Amino acid sequence: MSLPTLPRGATPRDPLAVDVGGLRLDSPVLGASGCVGFGRELARLGVAGDLAGFVTPSMTATTRPAARRGVLRESASGLLAPTDRPSLGVDRLRPAALPWDAEQVPQVIVSIAGTTIGEYAEVAQGLRRNTLMRKVAAVEINLACPDAKNSDKLFSHDEFQATKAVARVREELPRSMPLFAKLSADVTDITE
């Protein structure tokens, strides 16, 4: 039986370090998409150093307000969160709005979303052009979004459309940028 090896660059003093698709993290603990905002909240609470990184709320090509005001509701089995959420567009990305350059903010994984394959590409282009891209460690492609050109079927429910969306995002970003596909859990078999 062989012992697991540490990721490249890890030392025995940081045994929680992991390598996920080429992204080295000091631990496997990330702030989930939408739960920790854009980093400002982490810095303000002084807990940024407790996480290896965080995933931003999903960004779109242009800023979109929510159709309804989102409210968390308690249920017997937990909390229900609205799926109709506002999104920040990459057209409004400004260094003053997102404190990613702050020293105490951990690695940033930007989540992107779209309603068409072209919109995913447009968001990736907007990220690439922005000076804040140098702080971005990886990009999450939120494929749990409805495809406006495919009867609003989720991208992650259509292998061909999901593959095309990931390929278009890859074309727009540096080859060294790790990409993660966020799938919908609303399927019979997630491995399919």
PDB file of N, CA and C in Angstrom, residues 85-153:
ATOM      1  N   ARG A  85     -31.671  35.268  -8.970  1.00  0.00           N
ATOM      2  CA  ARG A  85     -30.809  36.196  -8.257  1.00  0.00           C
ATOM      3  C   ARG A  85     -30.269  37.240  -9.224  1.00  0.00           C
ATOM      4  N   PRO A  86     -30.007  38.448  -8.713  1.00  0.00           N
ATOM      5  CA  PRO A  86     -29.383  39.437  -9.582  1.00  0.00           C
ATOM      6  C   PRO A  86     -27.960  38.997  -9.907  1.00  0.00           C
ATOM      7  N   SER A  87     -27.411  39.488 -11.012  1.00  0.00           N
ATOM      8  CA  SER A  87     -26.024  39.142 -11.333  1.00  0.00           C
ATOM      9  C   SER A  87     -25.276  40.394 -11.745  1.00  0.00           C
ATOM     10  N   LEU A  88     -24.026  40.437 -11.368  1.00  0.00           N
ATOM     11  CA  LEU A  88     -23.140  41.516 -11.774  1.00  0.00           C
ATOM     12  C   LEU A  88     -22.630  41.184 -13.159  1.00  0.00           C
ATOM     13  N   GLY A  89     -22.685  42.144 -14.051  1.00  0.00           N
ATOM     14  CA  GLY A  89     -22.172  41.932 -15.394  1.00  0.00           C
ATOM     15  C   GLY A  89     -20.709  42.305 -15.494  1.00  0.00           C
ATOM     16  N   VAL A  90     -19.968  41.606 -16.367  1.00  0.00           N
ATOM     17  CA  VAL A  90     -18.552  41.949 -16.532  1.00  0.00           C
ATOM     18  C   VAL A  90     -18.406  43.339 -17.131  1.00  0.00           C
ATOM     19  N   ASP A  91     -19.490  43.877 -17.702  1.00  0.00           N
ATOM     20  CA  ASP A  91     -19.456  45.250 -18.207  1.00  0.00           C
ATOM     21  C   ASP A  91     -19.296  46.258 -17.078  1.00  0.00           C
ATOM     22  N   ARG A  92     -19.602  45.862 -15.839  1.00  0.00           N
ATOM     23  CA  ARG A  92     -19.505  46.764 -14.693  1.00  0.00           C
ATOM     24  C   ARG A  92     -18.358  46.407 -13.759  1.00  0.00           C
ATOM     25  N   LEU A  93     -17.503  45.512 -14.170  1.00  0.00           N
ATOM     26  CA  LEU A  93     -16.372  45.096 -13.344  1.00  0.00           C
ATOM     27  C   LEU A  93     -15.397  46.259 -13.214  1.00  0.00           C
ATOM     28  N   ARG A  94     -15.187  46.710 -12.006  1.00  0.00           N
ATOM     29  CA  ARG A  94     -14.266  47.808 -11.747  1.00  0.00           C
ATOM     30  C   ARG A  94     -13.425  47.463 -10.525  1.00  0.00           C
ATOM     31  N   PRO A  95     -12.143  47.828 -10.520  1.00  0.00           N
ATOM     32  CA  PRO A  95     -11.295  47.532  -9.364  1.00  0.00           C
ATOM     33  C   PRO A  95     -11.868  48.049  -8.048  1.00  0.00           C
ATOM     34  N   ALA A  96     -12.560  49.188  -8.082  1.00  0.00           N
ATOM     35  CA  ALA A  96     -13.114  49.732  -6.847  1.00  0.00           C
ATOM     36  C   ALA A  96     -14.266  48.880  -6.327  1.00  0.00           C
ATOM     37  N   ALA A  97     -14.944  48.152  -7.218  1.00  0.00           N
ATOM     38  CA  ALA A  97     -16.107  47.352  -6.817  1.00  0.00           C
ATOM     39  C   ALA A  97     -15.709  45.999  -6.264  1.00  0.00           C
ATOM     40  N   LEU A  98     -14.601  45.457  -6.723  1.00  0.00           N
ATOM     41  CA  LEU A  98     -14.187  44.119  -6.308  1.00  0.00           C
ATOM     42  C   LEU A  98     -12.781  44.165  -5.727  1.00  0.00           C
ATOM     43  N   PRO A  99     -12.637  43.921  -4.434  1.00  0.00           N
ATOM     44  CA  PRO A  99     -11.333  44.064  -3.786  1.00  0.00           C
ATOM     45  C   PRO A  99     -10.446  42.830  -3.935  1.00  0.00           C
ATOM     46  N   TRP A 100     -10.372  42.268  -5.127  1.00  0.00           N
ATOM     47  CA  TRP A 100      -9.576  41.067  -5.325  1.00  0.00           C
ATOM     48  C   TRP A 100      -8.096  41.324  -5.155  1.00  0.00           C
ATOM     49  N   ASP A 101      -7.665  42.541  -5.327  1.00  0.00           N
ATOM     50  CA  ASP A 101      -6.244  42.840  -5.215  1.00  0.00           C
ATOM     51  C   ASP A 101      -5.780  42.998  -3.765  1.00  0.00           C
ATOM     52  N   ALA A 102      -6.718  43.005  -2.839  1.00  0.00           N
ATOM     53  CA  ALA A 102      -6.341  43.129  -1.429  1.00  0.00           C
ATOM     54  C   ALA A 102      -5.510  41.922  -1.021  1.00  0.00           C
ATOM     55  N   GLU A 103      -4.530  42.140  -0.210  1.00  0.00           N
ATOM     56  CA  GLU A 103      -3.594  41.090   0.192  1.00  0.00           C
ATOM     57  C   GLU A 103      -4.281  39.968   0.953  1.00  0.00           C
ATOM     58  N   GLN A 104      -5.281  40.302   1.787  1.00  0.00           N
ATOM     59  CA  GLN A 104      -5.904  39.290   2.633  1.00  0.00           C
ATOM     60  C   GLN A 104      -6.956  38.451   1.906  1.00  0.00           C
ATOM     61  N   VAL A 105      -7.325  38.789   0.681  1.00  0.00           N
ATOM     62  CA  VAL A 105      -8.327  38.023  -0.056  1.00  0.00           C
ATOM     63  C   VAL A 105      -7.667  36.773  -0.646  1.00  0.00           C
ATOM     64  N   PRO A 106      -8.240  35.583  -0.373  1.00  0.00           N
ATOM     65  CA  PRO A 106      -7.650  34.332  -0.883  1.00  0.00           C
ATOM     66  C   PRO A 106      -7.846  34.206  -2.394  1.00  0.00           C
ATOM     67  N   GLN A 107      -7.486  33.061  -2.930  1.00  0.00           N
ATOM     68  CA  GLN A 107      -7.611  32.849  -4.372  1.00  0.00           C
ATOM     69  C   GLN A 107      -9.070  32.996  -4.823  1.00  0.00           C
ATOM     70  N   VAL A 108      -9.236  33.616  -5.974  1.00  0.00           N
ATOM     71  CA  VAL A 108     -10.561  33.910  -6.498  1.00  0.00           C
ATOM     72  C   VAL A 108     -10.878  32.972  -7.658  1.00  0.00           C
ATOM     73  N   ILE A 109     -12.017  32.296  -7.556  1.00  0.00           N
ATOM     74  CA  ILE A 109     -12.541  31.501  -8.660  1.00  0.00           C
ATOM     75  C   ILE A 109     -13.788  32.229  -9.125  1.00  0.00           C
ATOM     76  N   VAL A 110     -13.740  32.769 -10.335  1.00  0.00           N
ATOM     77  CA  VAL A 110     -14.859  33.546 -10.848  1.00  0.00           C
ATOM     78  C   VAL A 110     -15.862  32.602 -11.497  1.00  0.00           C
ATOM     79  N   SER A 111     -17.115  32.707 -11.070  1.00  0.00           N
ATOM     80  CA  SER A 111     -18.188  31.926 -11.667  1.00  0.00           C
ATOM     81  C   SER A 111     -18.831  32.757 -12.766  1.00  0.00           C
ATOM     82  N   ILE A 112     -19.021  32.142 -13.948  1.00  0.00           N
ATOM     83  CA  ILE A 112     -19.662  32.849 -15.049  1.00  0.00           C
ATOM     84  C   ILE A 112     -20.916  32.086 -15.473  1.00  0.00           C
ATOM     85  N   ALA A 113     -21.887  32.823 -16.005  1.00  0.00           N
ATOM     86  CA  ALA A 113     -23.149  32.226 -16.429  1.00  0.00           C
ATOM     87  C   ALA A 113     -23.599  32.875 -17.729  1.00  0.00           C
ATOM     88  N   GLY A 114     -24.521  32.208 -18.392  1.00  0.00           N
ATOM     89  CA  GLY A 114     -25.059  32.757 -19.625  1.00  0.00           C
ATOM     90  C   GLY A 114     -26.342  32.063 -20.025  1.00  0.00           C
ATOM     91  N   THR A 115     -27.043  32.675 -20.961  1.00  0.00           N
ATOM     92  CA  THR A 115     -28.263  32.066 -21.485  1.00  0.00           C
ATOM     93  C   THR A 115     -28.047  31.553 -22.906  1.00  0.00           C
ATOM     94  N   THR A 116     -26.864  31.866 -23.467  1.00  0.00           N
ATOM     95  CA  THR A 116     -26.476  31.350 -24.781  1.00  0.00           C
ATOM     96  C   THR A 116     -24.977  31.039 -24.735  1.00  0.00           C
ATOM     97  N   ILE A 117     -24.527  30.236 -25.657  1.00  0.00           N
ATOM     98  CA  ILE A 117     -23.094  29.929 -25.724  1.00  0.00           C
ATOM     99  C   ILE A 117     -22.308  31.206 -26.003  1.00  0.00           C
ATOM    100  N   GLY A 118     -22.863  32.064 -26.841  1.00  0.00           N
ATOM    101  CA  GLY A 118     -22.216  33.339 -27.131  1.00  0.00           C
ATOM    102  C   GLY A 118     -22.052  34.209 -25.901  1.00  0.00           C
ATOM    103  N   GLU A 119     -23.032  34.160 -24.997  1.00  0.00           N
ATOM    104  CA  GLU A 119     -22.922  34.968 -23.784  1.00  0.00           C
ATOM    105  C   GLU A 119     -21.821  34.440 -22.864  1.00  0.00           C
ATOM    106  N   TYR A 120     -21.676  33.125 -22.773  1.00  0.00           N
ATOM    107  CA  TYR A 120     -20.559  32.577 -21.984  1.00  0.00           C
ATOM    108  C   TYR A 120     -19.234  33.111 -22.542  1.00  0.00           C
ATOM    109  N   ALA A 121     -19.093  33.094 -23.864  1.00  0.00           N
ATOM    110  CA  ALA A 121     -17.866  33.590 -24.501  1.00  0.00           C
ATOM    111  C   ALA A 121     -17.670  35.079 -24.218  1.00  0.00           C
ATOM    112  N   GLU A 122     -18.766  35.834 -24.263  1.00  0.00           N
ATOM    113  CA  GLU A 122     -18.694  37.278 -24.011  1.00  0.00           C
ATOM    114  C   GLU A 122     -18.238  37.566 -22.578  1.00  0.00           C
ATOM    115  N   VAL A 123     -18.735  36.800 -21.626  1.00  0.00           N
ATOM    116  CA  VAL A 123     -18.318  36.985 -20.232  1.00  0.00           C
ATOM    117  C   VAL A 123     -16.823  36.670 -20.094  1.00  0.00           C
ATOM    118  N   ALA A 124     -16.382  35.571 -20.713  1.00  0.00           N
ATOM    119  CA  ALA A 124     -14.963  35.210 -20.664  1.00  0.00           C
ATOM    120  C   ALA A 124     -14.099  36.300 -21.293  1.00  0.00           C
ATOM    121  N   GLN A 125     -14.547  36.879 -22.417  1.00  0.00           N
ATOM    122  CA  GLN A 125     -13.815  37.983 -23.054  1.00  0.00           C
ATOM    123  C   GLN A 125     -13.714  39.172 -22.111  1.00  0.00           C
ATOM    124  N   GLY A 126     -14.831  39.493 -21.444  1.00  0.00           N
ATOM    125  CA  GLY A 126     -14.843  40.613 -20.504  1.00  0.00           C
ATOM    126  C   GLY A 126     -13.881  40.393 -19.352  1.00  0.00           C
ATOM    127  N   LEU A 127     -13.811  39.177 -18.860  1.00  0.00           N
ATOM    128  CA  LEU A 127     -12.857  38.867 -17.791  1.00  0.00           C
ATOM    129  C   LEU A 127     -11.421  39.023 -18.279  1.00  0.00           C
ATOM    130  N   ARG A 128     -11.158  38.488 -19.463  1.00  0.00           N
ATOM    131  CA  ARG A 128      -9.794  38.521 -20.004  1.00  0.00           C
ATOM    132  C   ARG A 128      -9.314  39.946 -20.189  1.00  0.00           C
ATOM    133  N   ARG A 129     -10.183  40.834 -20.581  1.00  0.00           N
ATOM    134  CA  ARG A 129      -9.804  42.228 -20.837  1.00  0.00           C
ATOM    135  C   ARG A 129      -9.620  43.038 -19.569  1.00  0.00           C
ATOM    136  N   ASN A 130     -10.169  42.564 -18.463  1.00  0.00           N
ATOM    137  CA  ASN A 130     -10.145  43.329 -17.227  1.00  0.00           C
ATOM    138  C   ASN A 130      -8.824  43.130 -16.495  1.00  0.00           C
ATOM    139  N   THR A 131      -8.318  44.177 -15.918  1.00  0.00           N
ATOM    140  CA  THR A 131      -7.048  44.097 -15.198  1.00  0.00           C
ATOM    141  C   THR A 131      -7.144  43.226 -13.954  1.00  0.00           C
ATOM    142  N   LEU A 132      -8.360  42.970 -13.467  1.00  0.00           N
ATOM    143  CA  LEU A 132      -8.520  42.131 -12.289  1.00  0.00           C
ATOM    144  C   LEU A 132      -8.270  40.665 -12.593  1.00  0.00           C
ATOM    145  N   MET A 133      -8.149  40.302 -13.860  1.00  0.00           N
ATOM    146  CA  MET A 133      -7.944  38.910 -14.244  1.00  0.00           C
ATOM    147  C   MET A 133      -6.662  38.351 -13.642  1.00  0.00           C
ATOM    148  N   ARG A 134      -5.696  39.194 -13.366  1.00  0.00           N
ATOM    149  CA  ARG A 134      -4.423  38.688 -12.834  1.00  0.00           C
ATOM    150  C   ARG A 134      -4.599  38.060 -11.453  1.00  0.00           C
ATOM    151  N   LYS A 135      -5.640  38.398 -10.731  1.00  0.00           N
ATOM    152  CA  LYS A 135      -5.898  37.831  -9.411  1.00  0.00           C
ATOM    153  C   LYS A 135      -6.790  36.578  -9.493  1.00  0.00           C
ATOM    154  N   VAL A 136      -7.392  36.327 -10.664  1.00  0.00           N
ATOM    155  CA  VAL A 136      -8.290  35.187 -10.827  1.00  0.00           C
ATOM    156  C   VAL A 136      -7.473  33.901 -10.957  1.00  0.00           C
ATOM    157  N   ALA A 137      -7.756  32.929 -10.084  1.00  0.00           N
ATOM    158  CA  ALA A 137      -7.018  31.667 -10.077  1.00  0.00           C
ATOM    159  C   ALA A 137      -7.656  30.620 -10.980  1.00  0.00           C
ATOM    160  N   ALA A 138      -8.978  30.704 -11.178  1.00  0.00           N
ATOM    161  CA  ALA A 138      -9.698  29.732 -12.006  1.00  0.00           C
ATOM    162  C   ALA A 138     -11.061  30.317 -12.369  1.00  0.00           C
ATOM    163  N   VAL A 139     -11.726  29.674 -13.314  1.00  0.00           N
ATOM    164  CA  VAL A 139     -13.062  30.097 -13.732  1.00  0.00           C
ATOM    165  C   VAL A 139     -14.010  28.912 -13.615  1.00  0.00           C
ATOM    166  N   GLU A 140     -15.146  29.144 -12.966  1.00  0.00           N
ATOM    167  CA  GLU A 140     -16.211  28.153 -12.884  1.00  0.00           C
ATOM    168  C   GLU A 140     -17.258  28.517 -13.937  1.00  0.00           C
ATOM    169  N   ILE A 141     -17.602  27.563 -14.783  1.00  0.00           N
ATOM    170  CA  ILE A 141     -18.631  27.786 -15.804  1.00  0.00           C
ATOM    171  C   ILE A 141     -19.925  27.201 -15.257  1.00  0.00           C
ATOM    172  N   ASN A 142     -20.854  28.065 -14.881  1.00  0.00           N
ATOM    173  CA  ASN A 142     -22.119  27.627 -14.296  1.00  0.00           C
ATOM    174  C   ASN A 142     -23.034  27.119 -15.414  1.00  0.00           C
ATOM    175  N   LEU A 143     -23.044  25.808 -15.607  1.00  0.00           N
ATOM    176  CA  LEU A 143     -23.853  25.197 -16.666  1.00  0.00           C
ATOM    177  C   LEU A 143     -25.252  24.829 -16.189  1.00  0.00           C
ATOM    178  N   ALA A 144     -25.611  25.228 -14.969  1.00  0.00           N
ATOM    179  CA  ALA A 144     -26.950  24.982 -14.448  1.00  0.00           C
ATOM    180  C   ALA A 144     -27.866  26.146 -14.810  1.00  0.00           C
ATOM    181  N   CYS A 145     -27.647  26.709 -15.997  1.00  0.00           N
ATOM    182  CA  CYS A 145     -28.426  27.840 -16.498  1.00  0.00           C
ATOM    183  C   CYS A 145     -29.262  27.389 -17.687  1.00  0.00           C
ATOM    184  N   PRO A 146     -30.449  27.989 -17.859  1.00  0.00           N
ATOM    185  CA  PRO A 146     -31.281  27.621 -19.003  1.00  0.00           C
ATOM    186  C   PRO A 146     -30.712  28.159 -20.321  1.00  0.00           C
ATOM    187  N   ASP A 147     -30.738  27.318 -21.341  1.00  0.00           N
ATOM    188  CA  ASP A 147     -30.263  27.674 -22.679  1.00  0.00           C
ATOM    189  C   ASP A 147     -31.427  28.293 -23.449  1.00  0.00           C
ATOM    190  N   ALA A 148     -31.376  29.600 -23.677  1.00  0.00           N
ATOM    191  CA  ALA A 148     -32.460  30.317 -24.335  1.00  0.00           C
ATOM    192  C   ALA A 148     -32.727  29.811 -25.755  1.00  0.00           C
ATOM    193  N   LYS A 149     -31.731  29.218 -26.397  1.00  0.00           N
ATOM    194  CA  LYS A 149     -31.901  28.734 -27.764  1.00  0.00           C
ATOM    195  C   LYS A 149     -32.243  27.240 -27.825  1.00  0.00           C
ATOM    196  N   ASN A 150     -32.469  26.623 -26.658  1.00  0.00           N
ATOM    197  CA  ASN A 150     -32.750  25.195 -26.606  1.00  0.00           C
ATOM    198  C   ASN A 150     -33.918  24.941 -25.656  1.00  0.00           C
ATOM    199  N   SER A 151     -35.011  25.683 -25.843  1.00  0.00           N
ATOM    200  CA  SER A 151     -36.238  25.545 -25.037  1.00  0.00           C
ATOM    201  C   SER A 151     -35.982  25.659 -23.541  1.00  0.00           C
ATOM    202  N   ASP A 152     -35.010  26.477 -23.152  1.00  0.00           N
ATOM    203  CA  ASP A 152     -34.641  26.701 -21.750  1.00  0.00           C
ATOM    204  C   ASP A 152     -34.176  25.432 -21.027  1.00  0.00           C
ATOM    205  N   LYS A 153     -33.767  24.431 -21.778  1.00  0.00           N
ATOM    206  CA  LYS A 153     -33.180  23.228 -21.186  1.00  0.00           C
ATOM    207  C   LYS A 153     -31.831  23.636 -20.585  1.00  0.00           C
TER     208      LYS A 153
END
